[in-house]
XYZ file of C-alpha atoms in Angstrom:
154
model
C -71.259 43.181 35.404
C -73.706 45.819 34.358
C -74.000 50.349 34.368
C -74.766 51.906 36.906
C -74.914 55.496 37.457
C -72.744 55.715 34.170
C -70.048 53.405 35.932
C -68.790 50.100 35.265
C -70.005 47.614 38.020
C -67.861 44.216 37.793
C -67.367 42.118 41.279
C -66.961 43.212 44.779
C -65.022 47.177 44.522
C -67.965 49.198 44.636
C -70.316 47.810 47.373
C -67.428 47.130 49.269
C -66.784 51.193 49.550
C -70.421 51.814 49.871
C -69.644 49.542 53.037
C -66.850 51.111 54.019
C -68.112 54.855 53.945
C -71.004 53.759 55.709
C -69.790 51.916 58.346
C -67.185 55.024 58.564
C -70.028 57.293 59.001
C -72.376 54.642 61.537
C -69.635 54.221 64.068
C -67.400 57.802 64.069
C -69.051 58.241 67.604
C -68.164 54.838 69.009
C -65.024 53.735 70.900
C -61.855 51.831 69.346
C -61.866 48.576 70.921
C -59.683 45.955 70.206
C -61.120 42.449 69.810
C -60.749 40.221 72.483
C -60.675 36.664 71.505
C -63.462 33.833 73.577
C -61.406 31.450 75.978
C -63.912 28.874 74.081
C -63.317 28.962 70.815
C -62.813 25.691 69.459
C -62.591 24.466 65.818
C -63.090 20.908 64.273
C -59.462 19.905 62.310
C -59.283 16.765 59.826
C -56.008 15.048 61.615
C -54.265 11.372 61.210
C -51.781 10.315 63.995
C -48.459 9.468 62.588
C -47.919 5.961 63.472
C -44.146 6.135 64.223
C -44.429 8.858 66.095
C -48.225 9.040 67.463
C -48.371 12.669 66.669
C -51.665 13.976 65.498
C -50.707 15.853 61.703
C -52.941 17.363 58.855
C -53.393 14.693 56.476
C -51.721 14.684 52.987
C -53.188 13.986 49.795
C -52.251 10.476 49.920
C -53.400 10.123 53.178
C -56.661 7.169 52.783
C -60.168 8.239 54.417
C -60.208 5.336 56.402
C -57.096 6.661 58.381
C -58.317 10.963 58.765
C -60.292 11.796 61.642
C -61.970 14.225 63.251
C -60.680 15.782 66.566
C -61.529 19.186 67.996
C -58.720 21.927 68.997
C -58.843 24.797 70.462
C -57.939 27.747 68.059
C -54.114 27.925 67.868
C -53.628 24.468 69.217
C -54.439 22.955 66.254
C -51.921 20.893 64.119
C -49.847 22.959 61.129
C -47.545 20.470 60.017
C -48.727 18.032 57.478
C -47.957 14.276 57.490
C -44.747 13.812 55.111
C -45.278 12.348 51.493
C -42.799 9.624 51.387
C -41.687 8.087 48.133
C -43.538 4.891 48.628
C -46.870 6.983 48.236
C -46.199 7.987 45.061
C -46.482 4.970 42.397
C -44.597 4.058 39.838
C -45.845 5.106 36.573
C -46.380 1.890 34.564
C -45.599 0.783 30.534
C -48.470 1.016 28.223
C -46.950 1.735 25.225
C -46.915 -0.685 22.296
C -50.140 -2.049 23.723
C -53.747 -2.430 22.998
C -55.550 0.511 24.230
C -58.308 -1.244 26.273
C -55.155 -3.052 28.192
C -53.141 0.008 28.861
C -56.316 2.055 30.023
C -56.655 -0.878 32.382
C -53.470 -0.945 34.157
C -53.343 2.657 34.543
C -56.822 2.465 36.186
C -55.437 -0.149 38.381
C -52.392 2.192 39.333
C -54.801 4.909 40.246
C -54.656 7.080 37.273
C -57.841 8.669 36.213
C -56.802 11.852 34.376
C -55.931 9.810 31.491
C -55.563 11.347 27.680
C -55.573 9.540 24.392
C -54.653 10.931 21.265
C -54.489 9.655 17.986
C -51.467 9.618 15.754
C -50.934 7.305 13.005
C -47.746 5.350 13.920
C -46.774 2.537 11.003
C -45.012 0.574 13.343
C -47.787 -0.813 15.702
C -51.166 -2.001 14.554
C -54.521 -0.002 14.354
C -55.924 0.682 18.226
C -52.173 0.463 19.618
C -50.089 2.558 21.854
C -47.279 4.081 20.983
C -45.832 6.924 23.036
C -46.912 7.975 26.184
C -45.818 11.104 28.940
C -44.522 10.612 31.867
C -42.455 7.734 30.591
C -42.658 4.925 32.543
C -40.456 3.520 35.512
C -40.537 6.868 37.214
C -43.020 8.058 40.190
C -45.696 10.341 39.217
C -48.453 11.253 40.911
C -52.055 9.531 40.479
C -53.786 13.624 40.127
C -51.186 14.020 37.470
C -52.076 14.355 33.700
C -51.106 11.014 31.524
C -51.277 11.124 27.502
C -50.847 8.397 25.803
C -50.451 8.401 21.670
C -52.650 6.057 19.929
C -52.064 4.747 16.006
C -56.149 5.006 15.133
């Protein structure tokens, strides 16, 4: 951001009306023509092939890399319907409360959590360097990208 000619210049506004009015002004003698698209235009897609149906879908976020490939389409042709997210690819979210820390950081590593929180509150009832609360409660799906606290007595 910065002053220029006694105006405030922040992001992409101004030079894209400078454009504007001079590409106005550069082609106001040159025909209208509408584009017309290439018969070759092909594009490179990320796709897995559903395996109960064989169909070739854009992959899901719990899709592995060992199972995405690479196929080429042409424009419009490609896939637009993205492989369903059944319930079995979302884990369970596991206890770690009432646990020593190191041991509950484990097992959510192990479930795939990585976006893991710890906080300290004193709690009386659990030694020092236990858990004793965490969010999501356990026993219920929740995403591995998902946020997971977990309360700590320090």
């Amino acid at each position: 951001m910065g002053i220029i000619h006694d105006m405030r210049v922040q992001g992409g506004a101004q030079p894209a009306m400078i454009w504007n009015l001079f590409m106005t002004e550069a082609t106001k003698d040159l025909p209208i023509e509408n584009f017309i698209r290439p018969q070759d235009d092909m594009i490179n897609i990320q796709v897995v092939i559903n395996p109960e149906t064989g169909e070739m879908l854009l992959p899901n976020r719990f899709t592995p890399l060992d199972q995405i490939i690479i196929k080429e389409f042409r424009y419009g042709g490609e896939p637009t319907v993205q492989m369903p997210i059944t319930p079995d690819d979302i884990p369970i979210m596991p206890m770690v409360s009432l646990m020593h820390i190191n041991e509950a950081n484990h097992i959510l590593i192990e479930a795939g959590y990585t976006n893991i929180v710890y906080k300290n509150e004193p709690y009386s009832e659990v030694p020092s360097g236990y858990t004793h609360r965490q969010d999501p409660m356990w026993g219920q799906p929740v995403e591995t990208i998902r946020k997971i606290t977990v309360w700590v007595n320090p």
